[in-house]
Amino acid sequence: MLTFDITDKDHCRQAASLLRNLLPDAPLSYLRKLLASGHLSVNGQPARGETLLRAGDRVTIKESARTKGFLATRPSLLDILHEDQWLIALNKPAALAMHRTAEAGEPNLVDLGGILIAQRGEQGKLRPVNRLDRGTSGAVLLARSSQSAGMLGRLVKEEGLGKIYLALANEAFPADEGTIEKPLDDKESETRYKVMYQGGGGALVALWPMTGRMHQIRRHLSFIGHPVWGDSRYGGRAAANCEGHLLHSFRTTLEHPATGEILDIYAPLPVGFLNQIKQIAGDQFGSLLDSLAALAPIQPHPSCSPPPKQVFF
């Protein structure tokens, strides 16, 4: 058996994502076969692709010459969260641009994603379905063809994506839950939040953007006096040993336009983000990480009624 112990950096990673990153050159059909045959187990029990891993879990994979031949021998170029024939979801690092910028030779997510699939001998151009600010980390969807880009683009426009973000911000929120309704760029804008923990000078906050305005979460948190750490543009304090700002797209939910299945895609937190949580949470760090899996997505839709304990205008 091949054995792997899950640490904090892979907390809330799904089993299929772990398998894809461990066996980066394996065909998707082979990965599906390993899962369907029960060859991947978590704590001794067969796992499905969507099984959510937690720090302290032990993962075992049935050993074979073919599986060993696919094991990664180099650090992964990018963190793959989900992959099928229509789309690929990547865990974007903070401070990495989505596209090419004016600075010649600067790496970007789209080009790196193209290199990643080319390393397997595959062809095709990746097209972003959703985007994150340069300093924001977390789940990004990229279509693998113009046809799938059209399908996914219509889905985002008509239905939206269920998204949960995590942020570290200044502490002393006036309520554990609330809704921020502050127009941005002369348009209605709504962000719901839940404080997961506050103390030690900071607060870990879960956020649900119900609208999609530019820099919405960053601007809304700054408006109520709790800017995102590392976000100097909107008044956030410096975050030591962290790139970008401490805002992370943690969970993305959508109905796959080709298969109809519900995709629930989790993006583990960056190491620097985790270290900042440890500093403010201390002994409560482990239980705080465990609580993240229970956060439920909310589909952005005008008919959604807010659950405010406190509302800011």
XYZ file of C-alpha atoms in Angstrom, residues 15-16 19-20 23 26-41 46-49 60-62 64-67 70 83:
34
model
C -9.979 12.639 -2.380
C -10.128 13.018 -6.175
C -5.277 11.520 -6.299
C -4.979 13.868 -9.303
C -0.644 10.998 -10.084
C -2.369 9.464 -15.141
C -5.344 9.431 -17.551
C -8.601 10.567 -15.985
C -10.110 7.160 -16.804
C -7.435 5.480 -14.681
C -8.108 7.759 -11.707
C -11.842 7.052 -11.951
C -11.100 3.324 -12.053
C -8.996 3.521 -8.863
C -11.825 5.279 -7.035
C -14.590 3.044 -8.412
C -12.638 -0.080 -7.464
C -12.160 1.078 -3.882
C -8.383 1.256 -4.285
C -8.198 4.558 -2.380
C -9.125 4.404 1.299
C -13.026 3.125 0.699
C -13.401 6.741 -0.389
C -15.329 8.431 -3.160
C -13.947 11.274 -5.219
C -3.882 4.548 1.397
C -3.766 3.616 -2.276
C -3.480 0.020 -3.477
C 0.674 -1.533 -8.378
C 3.479 -1.062 -10.867
C 1.272 1.194 -13.010
C 0.205 3.376 -10.085
C 2.375 7.630 -12.346
C -10.738 17.882 -13.540
